[in-house]
PDB file of C-alpha atoms in Angstrom:
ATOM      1  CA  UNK W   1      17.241 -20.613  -9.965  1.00  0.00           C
ATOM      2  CA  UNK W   2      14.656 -18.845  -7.947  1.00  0.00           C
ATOM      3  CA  UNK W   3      15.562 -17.086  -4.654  1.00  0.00           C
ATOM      4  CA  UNK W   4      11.687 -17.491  -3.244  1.00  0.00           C
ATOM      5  CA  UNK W   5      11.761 -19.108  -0.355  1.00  0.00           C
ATOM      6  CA  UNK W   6       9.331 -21.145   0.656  1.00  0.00           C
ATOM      7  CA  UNK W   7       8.129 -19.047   3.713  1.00  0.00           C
ATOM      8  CA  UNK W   8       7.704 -16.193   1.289  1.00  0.00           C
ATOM      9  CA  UNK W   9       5.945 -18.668  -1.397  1.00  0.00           C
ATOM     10  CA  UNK W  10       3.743 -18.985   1.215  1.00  0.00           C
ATOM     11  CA  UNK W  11       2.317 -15.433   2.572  1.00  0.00           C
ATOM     12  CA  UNK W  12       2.354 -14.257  -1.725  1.00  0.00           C
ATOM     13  CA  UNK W  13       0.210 -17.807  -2.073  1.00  0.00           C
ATOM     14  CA  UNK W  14      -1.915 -16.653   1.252  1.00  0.00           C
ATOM     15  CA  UNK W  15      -2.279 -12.627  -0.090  1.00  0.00           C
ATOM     16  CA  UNK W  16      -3.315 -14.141  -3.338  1.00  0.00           C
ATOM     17  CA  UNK W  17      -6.004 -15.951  -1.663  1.00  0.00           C
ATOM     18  CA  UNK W  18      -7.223 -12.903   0.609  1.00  0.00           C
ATOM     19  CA  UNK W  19      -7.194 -10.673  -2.064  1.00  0.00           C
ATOM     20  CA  UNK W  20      -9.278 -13.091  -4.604  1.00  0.00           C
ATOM     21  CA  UNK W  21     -12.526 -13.477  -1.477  1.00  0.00           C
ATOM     22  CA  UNK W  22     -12.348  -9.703  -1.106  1.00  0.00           C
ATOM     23  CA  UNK W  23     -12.805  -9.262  -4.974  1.00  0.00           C
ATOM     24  CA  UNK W  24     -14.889 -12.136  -5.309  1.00  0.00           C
ATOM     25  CA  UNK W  25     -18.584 -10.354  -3.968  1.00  0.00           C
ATOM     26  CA  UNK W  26     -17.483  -8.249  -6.622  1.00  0.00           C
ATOM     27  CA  UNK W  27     -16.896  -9.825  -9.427  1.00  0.00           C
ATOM     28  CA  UNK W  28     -19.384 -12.456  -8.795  1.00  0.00           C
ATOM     29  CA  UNK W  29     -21.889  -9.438  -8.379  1.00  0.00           C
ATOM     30  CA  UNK W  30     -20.633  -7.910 -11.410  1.00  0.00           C
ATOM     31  CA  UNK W  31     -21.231 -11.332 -13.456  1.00  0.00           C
ATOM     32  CA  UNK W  32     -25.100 -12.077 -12.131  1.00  0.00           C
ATOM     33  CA  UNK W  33     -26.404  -8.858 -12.006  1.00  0.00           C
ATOM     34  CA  UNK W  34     -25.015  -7.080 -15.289  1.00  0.00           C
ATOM     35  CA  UNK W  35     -22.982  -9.392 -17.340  1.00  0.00           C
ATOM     36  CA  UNK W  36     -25.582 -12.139 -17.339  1.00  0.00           C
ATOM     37  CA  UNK W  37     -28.566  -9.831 -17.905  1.00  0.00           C
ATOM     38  CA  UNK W  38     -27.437  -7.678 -20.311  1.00  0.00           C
ATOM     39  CA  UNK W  39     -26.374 -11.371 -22.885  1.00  0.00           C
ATOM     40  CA  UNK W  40     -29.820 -12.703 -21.687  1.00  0.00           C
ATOM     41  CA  UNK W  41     -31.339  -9.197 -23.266  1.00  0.00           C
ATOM     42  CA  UNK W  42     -29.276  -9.884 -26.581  1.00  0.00           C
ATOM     43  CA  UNK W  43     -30.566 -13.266 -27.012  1.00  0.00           C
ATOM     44  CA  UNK W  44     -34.521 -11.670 -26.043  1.00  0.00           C
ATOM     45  CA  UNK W  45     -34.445  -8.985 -28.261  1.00  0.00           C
ATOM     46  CA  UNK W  46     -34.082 -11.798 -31.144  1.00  0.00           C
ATOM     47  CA  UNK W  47     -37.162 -13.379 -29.684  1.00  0.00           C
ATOM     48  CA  UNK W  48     -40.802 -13.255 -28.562  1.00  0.00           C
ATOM     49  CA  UNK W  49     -41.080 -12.876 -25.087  1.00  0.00           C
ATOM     50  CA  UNK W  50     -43.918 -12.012 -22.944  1.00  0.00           C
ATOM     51  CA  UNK W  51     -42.952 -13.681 -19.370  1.00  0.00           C
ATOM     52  CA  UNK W  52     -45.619 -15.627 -19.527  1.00  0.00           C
ATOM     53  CA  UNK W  53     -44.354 -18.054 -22.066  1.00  0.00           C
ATOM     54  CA  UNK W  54     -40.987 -19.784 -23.451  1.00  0.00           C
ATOM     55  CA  UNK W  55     -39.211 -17.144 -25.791  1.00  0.00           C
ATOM     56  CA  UNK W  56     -39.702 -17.865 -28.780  1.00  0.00           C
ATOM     57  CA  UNK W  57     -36.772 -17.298 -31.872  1.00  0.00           C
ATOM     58  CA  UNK W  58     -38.443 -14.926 -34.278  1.00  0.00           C
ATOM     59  CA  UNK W  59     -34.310 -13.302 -35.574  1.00  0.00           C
ATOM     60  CA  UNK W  60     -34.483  -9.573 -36.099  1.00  0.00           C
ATOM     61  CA  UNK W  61     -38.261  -8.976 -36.397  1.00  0.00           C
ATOM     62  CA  UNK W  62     -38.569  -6.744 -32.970  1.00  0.00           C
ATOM     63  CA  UNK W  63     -36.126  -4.753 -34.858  1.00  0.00           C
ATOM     64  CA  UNK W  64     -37.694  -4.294 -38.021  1.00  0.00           C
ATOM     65  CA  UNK W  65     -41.067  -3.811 -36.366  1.00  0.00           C
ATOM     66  CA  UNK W  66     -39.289  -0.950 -34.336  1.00  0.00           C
ATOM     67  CA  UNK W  67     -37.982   0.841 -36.959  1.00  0.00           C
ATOM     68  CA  UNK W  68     -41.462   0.503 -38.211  1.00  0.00           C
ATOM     69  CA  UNK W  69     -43.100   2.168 -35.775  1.00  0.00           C
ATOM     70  CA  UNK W  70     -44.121   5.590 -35.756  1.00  0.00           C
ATOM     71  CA  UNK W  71     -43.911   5.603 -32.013  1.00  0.00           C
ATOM     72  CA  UNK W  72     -40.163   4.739 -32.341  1.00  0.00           C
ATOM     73  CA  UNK W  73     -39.431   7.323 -34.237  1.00  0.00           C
ATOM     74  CA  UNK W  74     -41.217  10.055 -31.900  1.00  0.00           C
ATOM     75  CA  UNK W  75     -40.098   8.796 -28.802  1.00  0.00           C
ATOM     76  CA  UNK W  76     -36.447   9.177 -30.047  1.00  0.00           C
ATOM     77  CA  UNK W  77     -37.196  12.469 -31.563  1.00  0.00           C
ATOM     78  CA  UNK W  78     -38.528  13.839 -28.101  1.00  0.00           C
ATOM     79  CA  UNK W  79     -35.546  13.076 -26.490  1.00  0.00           C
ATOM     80  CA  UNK W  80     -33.338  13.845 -29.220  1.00  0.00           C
ATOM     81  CA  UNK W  81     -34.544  17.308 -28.399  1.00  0.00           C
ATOM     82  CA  UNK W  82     -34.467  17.292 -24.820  1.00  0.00           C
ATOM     83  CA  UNK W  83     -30.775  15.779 -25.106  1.00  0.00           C
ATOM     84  CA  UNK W  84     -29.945  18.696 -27.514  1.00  0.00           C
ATOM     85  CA  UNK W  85     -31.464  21.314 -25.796  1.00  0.00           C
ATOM     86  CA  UNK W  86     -31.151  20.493 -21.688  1.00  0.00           C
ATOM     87  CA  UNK W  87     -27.266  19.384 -21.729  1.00  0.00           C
ATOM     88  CA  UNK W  88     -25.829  22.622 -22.901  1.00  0.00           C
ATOM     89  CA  UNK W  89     -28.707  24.751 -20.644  1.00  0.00           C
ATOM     90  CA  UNK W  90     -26.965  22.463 -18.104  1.00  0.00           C
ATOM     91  CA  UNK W  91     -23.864  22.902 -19.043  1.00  0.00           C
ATOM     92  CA  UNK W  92     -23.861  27.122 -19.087  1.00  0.00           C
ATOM     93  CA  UNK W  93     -25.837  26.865 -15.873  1.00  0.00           C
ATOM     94  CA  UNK W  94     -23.407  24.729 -13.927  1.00  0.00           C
ATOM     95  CA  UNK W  95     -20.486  26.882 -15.149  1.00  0.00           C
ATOM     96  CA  UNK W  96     -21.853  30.017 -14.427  1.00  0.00           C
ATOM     97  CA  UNK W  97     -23.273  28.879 -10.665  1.00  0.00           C
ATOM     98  CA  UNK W  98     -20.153  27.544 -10.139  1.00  0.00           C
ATOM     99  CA  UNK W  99     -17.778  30.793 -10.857  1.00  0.00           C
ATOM    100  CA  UNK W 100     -20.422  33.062  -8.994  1.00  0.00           C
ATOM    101  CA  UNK W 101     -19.783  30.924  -6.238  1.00  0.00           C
ATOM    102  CA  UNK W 102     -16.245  30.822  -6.199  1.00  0.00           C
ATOM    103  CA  UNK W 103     -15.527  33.436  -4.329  1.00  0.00           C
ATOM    104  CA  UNK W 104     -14.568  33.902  -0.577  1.00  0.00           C
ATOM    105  CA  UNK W 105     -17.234  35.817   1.416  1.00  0.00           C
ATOM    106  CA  UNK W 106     -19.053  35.066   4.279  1.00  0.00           C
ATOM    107  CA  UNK W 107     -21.649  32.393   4.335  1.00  0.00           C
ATOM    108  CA  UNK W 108     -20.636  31.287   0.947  1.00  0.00           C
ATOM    109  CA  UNK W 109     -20.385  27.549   2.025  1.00  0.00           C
ATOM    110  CA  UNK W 110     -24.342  27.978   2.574  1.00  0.00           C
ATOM    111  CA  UNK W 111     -25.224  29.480  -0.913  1.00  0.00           C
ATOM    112  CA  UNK W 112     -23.685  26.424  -2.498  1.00  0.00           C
ATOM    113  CA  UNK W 113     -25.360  23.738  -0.222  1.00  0.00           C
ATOM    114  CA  UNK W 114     -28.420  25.758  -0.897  1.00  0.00           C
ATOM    115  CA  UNK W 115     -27.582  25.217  -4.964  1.00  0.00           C
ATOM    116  CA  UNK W 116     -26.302  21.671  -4.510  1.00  0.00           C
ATOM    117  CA  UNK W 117     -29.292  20.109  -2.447  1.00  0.00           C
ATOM    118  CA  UNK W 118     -31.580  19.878  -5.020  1.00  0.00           C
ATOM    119  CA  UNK W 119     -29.673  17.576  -7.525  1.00  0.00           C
ATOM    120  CA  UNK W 120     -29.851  15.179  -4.595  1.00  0.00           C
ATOM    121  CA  UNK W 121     -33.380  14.898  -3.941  1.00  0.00           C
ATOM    122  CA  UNK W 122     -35.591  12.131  -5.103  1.00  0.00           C
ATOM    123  CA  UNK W 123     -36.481  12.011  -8.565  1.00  0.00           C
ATOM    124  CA  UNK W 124     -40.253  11.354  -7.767  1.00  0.00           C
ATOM    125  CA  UNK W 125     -40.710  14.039  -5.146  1.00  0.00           C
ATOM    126  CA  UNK W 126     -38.801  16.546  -7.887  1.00  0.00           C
ATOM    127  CA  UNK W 127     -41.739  15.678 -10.121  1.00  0.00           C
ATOM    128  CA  UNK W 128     -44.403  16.387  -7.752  1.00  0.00           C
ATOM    129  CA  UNK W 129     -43.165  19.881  -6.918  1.00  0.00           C
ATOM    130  CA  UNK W 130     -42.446  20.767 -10.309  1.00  0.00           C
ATOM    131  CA  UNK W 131     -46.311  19.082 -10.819  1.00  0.00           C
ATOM    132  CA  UNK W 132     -47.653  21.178  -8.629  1.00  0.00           C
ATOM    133  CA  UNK W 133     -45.411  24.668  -9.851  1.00  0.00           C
ATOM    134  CA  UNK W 134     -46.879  24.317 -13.277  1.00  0.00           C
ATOM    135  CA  UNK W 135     -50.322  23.392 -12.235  1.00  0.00           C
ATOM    136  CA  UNK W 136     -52.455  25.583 -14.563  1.00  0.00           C
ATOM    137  CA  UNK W 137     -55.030  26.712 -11.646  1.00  0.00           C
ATOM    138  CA  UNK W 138     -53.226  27.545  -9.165  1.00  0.00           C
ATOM    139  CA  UNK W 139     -48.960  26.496  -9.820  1.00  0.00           C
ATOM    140  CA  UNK W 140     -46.462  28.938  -8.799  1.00  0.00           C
ATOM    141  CA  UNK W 141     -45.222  29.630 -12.752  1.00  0.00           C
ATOM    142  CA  UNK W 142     -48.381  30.873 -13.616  1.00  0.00           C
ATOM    143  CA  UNK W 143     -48.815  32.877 -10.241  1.00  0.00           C
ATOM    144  CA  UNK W 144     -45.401  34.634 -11.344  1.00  0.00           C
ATOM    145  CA  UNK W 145     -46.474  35.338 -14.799  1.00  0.00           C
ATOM    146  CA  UNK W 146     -50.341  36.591 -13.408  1.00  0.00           C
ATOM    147  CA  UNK W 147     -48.312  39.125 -11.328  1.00  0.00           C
ATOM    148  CA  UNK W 148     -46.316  40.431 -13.786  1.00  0.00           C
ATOM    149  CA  UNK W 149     -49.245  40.828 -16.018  1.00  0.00           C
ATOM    150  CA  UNK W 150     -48.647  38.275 -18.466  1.00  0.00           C
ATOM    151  CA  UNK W 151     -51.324  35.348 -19.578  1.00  0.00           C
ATOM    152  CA  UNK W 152     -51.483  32.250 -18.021  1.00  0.00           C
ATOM    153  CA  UNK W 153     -49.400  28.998 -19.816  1.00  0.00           C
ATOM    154  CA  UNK W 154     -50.164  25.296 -19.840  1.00  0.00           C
ATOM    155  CA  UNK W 155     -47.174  23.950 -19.020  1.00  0.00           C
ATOM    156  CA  UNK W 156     -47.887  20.384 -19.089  1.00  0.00           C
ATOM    157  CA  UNK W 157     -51.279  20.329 -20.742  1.00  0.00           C
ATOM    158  CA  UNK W 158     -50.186  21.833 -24.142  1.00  0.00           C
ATOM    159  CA  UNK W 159     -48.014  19.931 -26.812  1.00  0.00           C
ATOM    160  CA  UNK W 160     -46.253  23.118 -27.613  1.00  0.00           C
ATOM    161  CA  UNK W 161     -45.355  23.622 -24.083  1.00  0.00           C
ATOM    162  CA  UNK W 162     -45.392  20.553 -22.407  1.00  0.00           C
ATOM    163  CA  UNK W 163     -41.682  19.212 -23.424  1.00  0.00           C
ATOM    164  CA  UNK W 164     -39.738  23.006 -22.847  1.00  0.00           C
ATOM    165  CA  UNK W 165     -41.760  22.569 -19.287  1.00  0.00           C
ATOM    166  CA  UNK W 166     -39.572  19.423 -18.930  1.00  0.00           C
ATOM    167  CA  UNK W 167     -36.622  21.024 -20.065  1.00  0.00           C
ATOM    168  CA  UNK W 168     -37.002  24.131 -17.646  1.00  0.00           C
ATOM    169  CA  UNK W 169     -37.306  21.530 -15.094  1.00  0.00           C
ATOM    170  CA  UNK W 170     -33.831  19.803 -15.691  1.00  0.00           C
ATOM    171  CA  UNK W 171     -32.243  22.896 -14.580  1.00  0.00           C
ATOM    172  CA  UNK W 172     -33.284  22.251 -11.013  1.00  0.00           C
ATOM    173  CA  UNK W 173     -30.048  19.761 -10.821  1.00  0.00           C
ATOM    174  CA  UNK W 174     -28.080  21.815 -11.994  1.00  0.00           C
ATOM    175  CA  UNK W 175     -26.300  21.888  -8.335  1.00  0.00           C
ATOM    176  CA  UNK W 176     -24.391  18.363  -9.909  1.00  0.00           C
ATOM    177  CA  UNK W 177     -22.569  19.728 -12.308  1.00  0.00           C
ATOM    178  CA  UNK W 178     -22.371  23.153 -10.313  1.00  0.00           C
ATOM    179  CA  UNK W 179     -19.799  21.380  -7.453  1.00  0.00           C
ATOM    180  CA  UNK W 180     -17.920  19.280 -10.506  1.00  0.00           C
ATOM    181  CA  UNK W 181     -17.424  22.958 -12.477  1.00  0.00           C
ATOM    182  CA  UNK W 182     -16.335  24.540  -9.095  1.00  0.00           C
ATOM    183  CA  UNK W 183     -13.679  21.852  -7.903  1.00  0.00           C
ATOM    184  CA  UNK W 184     -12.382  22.238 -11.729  1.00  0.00           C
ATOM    185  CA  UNK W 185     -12.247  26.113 -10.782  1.00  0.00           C
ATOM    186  CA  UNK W 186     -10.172  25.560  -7.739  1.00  0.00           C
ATOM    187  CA  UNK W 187      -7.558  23.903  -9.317  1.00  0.00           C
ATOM    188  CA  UNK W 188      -6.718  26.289 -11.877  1.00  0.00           C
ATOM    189  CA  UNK W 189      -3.648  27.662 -10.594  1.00  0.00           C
ATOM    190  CA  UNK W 190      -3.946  31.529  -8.978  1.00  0.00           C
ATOM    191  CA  UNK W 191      -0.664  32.152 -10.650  1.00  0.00           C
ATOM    192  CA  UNK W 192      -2.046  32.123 -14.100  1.00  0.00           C
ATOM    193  CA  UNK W 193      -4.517  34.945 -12.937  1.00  0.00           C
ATOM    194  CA  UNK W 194      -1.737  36.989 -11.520  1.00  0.00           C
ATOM    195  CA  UNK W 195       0.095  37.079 -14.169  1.00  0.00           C
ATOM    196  CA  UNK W 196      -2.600  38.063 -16.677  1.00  0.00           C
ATOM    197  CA  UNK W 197      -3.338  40.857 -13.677  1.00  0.00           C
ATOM    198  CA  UNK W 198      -0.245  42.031 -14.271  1.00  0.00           C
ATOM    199  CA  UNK W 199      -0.438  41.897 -17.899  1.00  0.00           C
ATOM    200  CA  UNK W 200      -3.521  44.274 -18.013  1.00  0.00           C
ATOM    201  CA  UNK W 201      -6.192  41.305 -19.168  1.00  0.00           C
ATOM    202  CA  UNK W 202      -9.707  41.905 -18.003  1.00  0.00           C
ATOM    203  CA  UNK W 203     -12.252  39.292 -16.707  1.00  0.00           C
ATOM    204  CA  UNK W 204     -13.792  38.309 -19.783  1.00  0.00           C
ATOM    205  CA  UNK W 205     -10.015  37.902 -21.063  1.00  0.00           C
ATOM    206  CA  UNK W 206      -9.168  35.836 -18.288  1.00  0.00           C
ATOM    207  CA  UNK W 207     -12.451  33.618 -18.636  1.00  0.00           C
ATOM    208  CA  UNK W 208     -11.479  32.986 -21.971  1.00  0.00           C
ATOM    209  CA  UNK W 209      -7.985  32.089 -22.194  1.00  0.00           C
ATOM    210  CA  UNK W 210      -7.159  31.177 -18.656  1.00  0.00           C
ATOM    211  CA  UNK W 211     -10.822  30.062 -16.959  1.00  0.00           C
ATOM    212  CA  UNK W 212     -12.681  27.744 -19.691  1.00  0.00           C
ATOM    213  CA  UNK W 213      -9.467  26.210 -20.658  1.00  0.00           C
ATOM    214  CA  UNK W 214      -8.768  24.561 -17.152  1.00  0.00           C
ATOM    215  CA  UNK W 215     -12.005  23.601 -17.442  1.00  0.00           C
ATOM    216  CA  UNK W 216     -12.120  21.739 -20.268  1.00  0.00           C
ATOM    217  CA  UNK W 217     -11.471  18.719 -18.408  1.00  0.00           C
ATOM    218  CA  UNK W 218     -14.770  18.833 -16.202  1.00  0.00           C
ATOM    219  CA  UNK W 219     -16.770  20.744 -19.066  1.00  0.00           C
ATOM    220  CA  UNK W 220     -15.739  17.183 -20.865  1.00  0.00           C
ATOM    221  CA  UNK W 221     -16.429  15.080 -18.048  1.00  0.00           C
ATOM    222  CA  UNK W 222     -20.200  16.667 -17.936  1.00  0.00           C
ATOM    223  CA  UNK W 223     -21.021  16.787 -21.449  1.00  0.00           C
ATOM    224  CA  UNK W 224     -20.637  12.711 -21.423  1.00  0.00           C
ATOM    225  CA  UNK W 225     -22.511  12.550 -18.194  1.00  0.00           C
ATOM    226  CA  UNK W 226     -25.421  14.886 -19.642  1.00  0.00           C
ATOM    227  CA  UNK W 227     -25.426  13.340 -23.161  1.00  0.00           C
ATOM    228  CA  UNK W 228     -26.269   9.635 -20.794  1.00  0.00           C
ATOM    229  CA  UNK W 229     -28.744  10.750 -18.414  1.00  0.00           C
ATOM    230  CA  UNK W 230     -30.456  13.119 -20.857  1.00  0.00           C
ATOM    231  CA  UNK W 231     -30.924   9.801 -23.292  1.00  0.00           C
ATOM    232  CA  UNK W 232     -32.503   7.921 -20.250  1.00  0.00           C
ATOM    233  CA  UNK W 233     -35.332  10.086 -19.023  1.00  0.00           C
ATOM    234  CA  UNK W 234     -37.952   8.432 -17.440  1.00  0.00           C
ATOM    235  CA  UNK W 235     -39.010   9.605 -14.092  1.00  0.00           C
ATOM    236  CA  UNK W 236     -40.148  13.147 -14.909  1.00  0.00           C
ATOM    237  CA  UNK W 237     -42.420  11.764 -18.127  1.00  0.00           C
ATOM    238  CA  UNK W 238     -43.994   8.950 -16.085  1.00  0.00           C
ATOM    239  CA  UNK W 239     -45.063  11.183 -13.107  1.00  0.00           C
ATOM    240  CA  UNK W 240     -45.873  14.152 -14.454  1.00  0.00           C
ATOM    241  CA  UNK W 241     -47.181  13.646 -18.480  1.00  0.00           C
ATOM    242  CA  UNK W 242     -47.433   9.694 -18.777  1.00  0.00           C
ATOM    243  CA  UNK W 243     -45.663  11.182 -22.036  1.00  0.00           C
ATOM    244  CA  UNK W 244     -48.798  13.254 -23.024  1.00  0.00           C
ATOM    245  CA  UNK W 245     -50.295  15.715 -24.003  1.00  0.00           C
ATOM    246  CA  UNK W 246     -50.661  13.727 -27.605  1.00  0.00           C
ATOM    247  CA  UNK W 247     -47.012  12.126 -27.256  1.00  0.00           C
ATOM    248  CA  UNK W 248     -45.026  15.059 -26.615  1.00  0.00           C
ATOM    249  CA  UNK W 249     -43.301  14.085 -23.961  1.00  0.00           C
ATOM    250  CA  UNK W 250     -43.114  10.241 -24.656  1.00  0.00           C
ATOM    251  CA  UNK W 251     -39.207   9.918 -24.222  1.00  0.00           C
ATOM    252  CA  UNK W 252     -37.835   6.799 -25.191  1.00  0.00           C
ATOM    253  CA  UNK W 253     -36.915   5.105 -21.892  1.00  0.00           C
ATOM    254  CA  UNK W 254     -40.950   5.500 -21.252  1.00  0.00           C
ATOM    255  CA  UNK W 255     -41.763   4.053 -24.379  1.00  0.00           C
ATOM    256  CA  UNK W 256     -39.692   0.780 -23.760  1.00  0.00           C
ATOM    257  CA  UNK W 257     -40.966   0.517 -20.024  1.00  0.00           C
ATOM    258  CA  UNK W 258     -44.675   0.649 -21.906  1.00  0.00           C
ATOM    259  CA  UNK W 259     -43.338  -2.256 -24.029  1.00  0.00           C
ATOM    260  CA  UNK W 260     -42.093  -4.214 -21.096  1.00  0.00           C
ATOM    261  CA  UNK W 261     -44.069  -3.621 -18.037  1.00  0.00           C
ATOM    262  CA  UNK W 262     -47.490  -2.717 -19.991  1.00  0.00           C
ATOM    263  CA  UNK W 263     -47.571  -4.737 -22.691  1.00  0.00           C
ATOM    264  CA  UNK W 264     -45.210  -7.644 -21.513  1.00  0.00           C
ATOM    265  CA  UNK W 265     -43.344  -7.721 -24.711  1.00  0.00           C
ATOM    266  CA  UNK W 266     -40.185  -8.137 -23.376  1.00  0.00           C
ATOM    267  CA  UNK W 267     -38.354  -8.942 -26.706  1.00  0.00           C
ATOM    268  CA  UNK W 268     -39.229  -5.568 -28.484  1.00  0.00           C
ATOM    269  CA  UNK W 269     -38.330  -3.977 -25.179  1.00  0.00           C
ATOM    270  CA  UNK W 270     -34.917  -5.523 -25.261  1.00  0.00           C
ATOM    271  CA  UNK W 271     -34.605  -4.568 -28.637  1.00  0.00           C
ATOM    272  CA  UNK W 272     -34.931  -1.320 -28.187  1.00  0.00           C
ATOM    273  CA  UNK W 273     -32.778  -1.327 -25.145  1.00  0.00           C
ATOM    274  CA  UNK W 274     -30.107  -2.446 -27.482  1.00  0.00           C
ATOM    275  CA  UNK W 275     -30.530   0.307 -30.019  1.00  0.00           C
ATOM    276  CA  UNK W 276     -30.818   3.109 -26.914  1.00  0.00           C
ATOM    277  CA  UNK W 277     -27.460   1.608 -25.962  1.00  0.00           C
ATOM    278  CA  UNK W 278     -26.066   1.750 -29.669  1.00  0.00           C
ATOM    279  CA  UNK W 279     -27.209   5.442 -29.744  1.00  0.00           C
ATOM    280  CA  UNK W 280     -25.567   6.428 -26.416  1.00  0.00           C
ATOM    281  CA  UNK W 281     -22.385   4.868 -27.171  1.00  0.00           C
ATOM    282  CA  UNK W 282     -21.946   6.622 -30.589  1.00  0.00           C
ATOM    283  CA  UNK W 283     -22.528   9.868 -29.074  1.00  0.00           C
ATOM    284  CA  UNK W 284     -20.156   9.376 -26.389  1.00  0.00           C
ATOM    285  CA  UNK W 285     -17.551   8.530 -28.820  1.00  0.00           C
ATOM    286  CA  UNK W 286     -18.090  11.055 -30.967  1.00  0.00           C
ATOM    287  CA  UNK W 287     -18.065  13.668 -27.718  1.00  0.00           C
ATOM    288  CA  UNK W 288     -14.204  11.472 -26.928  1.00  0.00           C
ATOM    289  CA  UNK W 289     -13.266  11.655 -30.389  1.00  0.00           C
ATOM    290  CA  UNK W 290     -13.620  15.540 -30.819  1.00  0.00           C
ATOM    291  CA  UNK W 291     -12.236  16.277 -27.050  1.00  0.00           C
ATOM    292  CA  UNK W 292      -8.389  15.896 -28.635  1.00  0.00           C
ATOM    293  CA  UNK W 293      -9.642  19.158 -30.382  1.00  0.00           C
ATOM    294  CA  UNK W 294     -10.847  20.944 -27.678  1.00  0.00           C
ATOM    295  CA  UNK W 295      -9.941  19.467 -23.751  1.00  0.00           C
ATOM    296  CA  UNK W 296      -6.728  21.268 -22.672  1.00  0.00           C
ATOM    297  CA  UNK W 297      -4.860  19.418 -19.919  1.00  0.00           C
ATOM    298  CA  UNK W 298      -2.125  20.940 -18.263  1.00  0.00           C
ATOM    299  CA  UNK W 299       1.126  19.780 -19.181  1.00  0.00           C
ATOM    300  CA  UNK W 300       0.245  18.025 -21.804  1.00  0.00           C
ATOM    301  CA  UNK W 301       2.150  18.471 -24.849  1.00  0.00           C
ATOM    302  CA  UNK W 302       0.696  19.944 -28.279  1.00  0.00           C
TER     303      UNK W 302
END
């Protein structure tokens, strides 16, 4: 028999209700504006679409077409590289910033605000600096490499040079992964690095078997974070290279906004949205898969 009282019946039946319109924006927001869009992609990517017109049921021909075309094929091979190449840079970049930084000397708190501001800024006014620092006339790069008496490069302008230029450029937010890296170093425990002190170990000893191991955690944490946002480029390309010089910097993400917002063909857009998203989620879990091999946590039993 139950011992609820009806008094208590009541204030569970009235937190019940206040808790369901607090969640509700929520979920209701969650439903319109990515549950709804991303089944309404699914069923356009099986159809023609140009906005203008009914879609129209045409099965898996975006797909074939896509894995038809030759622009496909080098739109996911330029960011293939770019993924490949600018996580790890990313990676040893953030670690390193962060364990120079994690130290205690004055005006310290200033060096990494200094480091972190960038990864904050806009992504549009990031591309017009960078523009402007590998302008071939008169760009800082080439300023540097005039006074130190090497020749001139075209960053942007070259198809040899024009996607490293992009690469070079990811570094600049680094200052994300730099504060993540440096949070992970403050909660390895100081006892671990008294006691290999004590034991005679060196620095490069301790990085190795005491520092990257508490970090596997955030090292983890970063490589699925890079592996995403390096597979979704877009900003840099369209401001800068419009994904020239002769398609060597036509990431993939800029290829399917071409296909939606250019040429209004929504359905092959969505298709490839769909295989962008297949792509991403094998690769993350792949990167989950392996980290049983290679994330340590602490107390966690082997």
């Amino acid at each position: 028999m139950s011992t609820t009282t009806p008094k208590r019946r009541k204030r569970i039946s009235t937190d019940a209700l206040a808790a369901a319109v607090f969640v509700a924006p929520l979920v209701i927001g969650l439903l319109v504006f990515t549950v709804w869009p991303m089944l309404n992609s699914v069923w356009l990517s099986l159809c023609d679409y140009d906005i203008f017109s009914a879609p129209k049921y045409i099965g898996s021909k975006n797909y074939v077409n896509l894995f038809q075309d030759p622009l496909f094929w080098q739109a996911l091979k330029v960011t293939s590289i770019y993924s490949f190449i600018s996580v790890p840079l990313g990676l040893i970049a953030g670690l390193g910033l962060a364990i120079l930084l994690n130290t205690k000397i004055k005006g310290m708190g200033l060096f990494r605000t200094v480091y972190y501001l960038p990864s904050v800024l806009s992504g549009v006014a990031v591309s017009l600096l960078w523009f402007w620092i590998f302008n071939p006339d008169f760009g800082l790069a080439n300023y540097a490499l005039d006074k130190m008496g090497l020749p001139p490069v075209a960053w942007l302008t070259s198809p040899k040079t024009a996607l490293m230029s992009l690469i070079l450029m990811s570094l600049w937010s680094v200052g994300g992964a730099m504060v993540i890296n440096l949070a992970g170093l403050q909660g390895i425990s100081k006892e671990l690095y008294e006691s290999a002190n004590l034991d005679g170990a060196n620095g490069l000893q301790q990085l190795r078997h005491i520092t990257l191991p508490g970090l596997t955690p955030v090292i983890f944490y970063n490589l699925v974070m890079g592996i995403i946002g390096s597979f979704q480029v877009f900003t840099q390309a369209f401001v800068m290279t419009s994904g020239g010089p002769s398609n060597a910097t036509l990431f993939y993400v800029l290829y399917l906004f071409r296909h939606a917002f250019n040429y209004f063909n929504m359905g092959y857009a969505s298709a490839m949205a769909w295989v962008l998203f297949t792509i991403i989620l094998v690769l993350t879990l792949l990167v989950f898969r392996s980290s049983s091999f290679w994330v340590y946590y602490e107390g966690e039993k082997k």
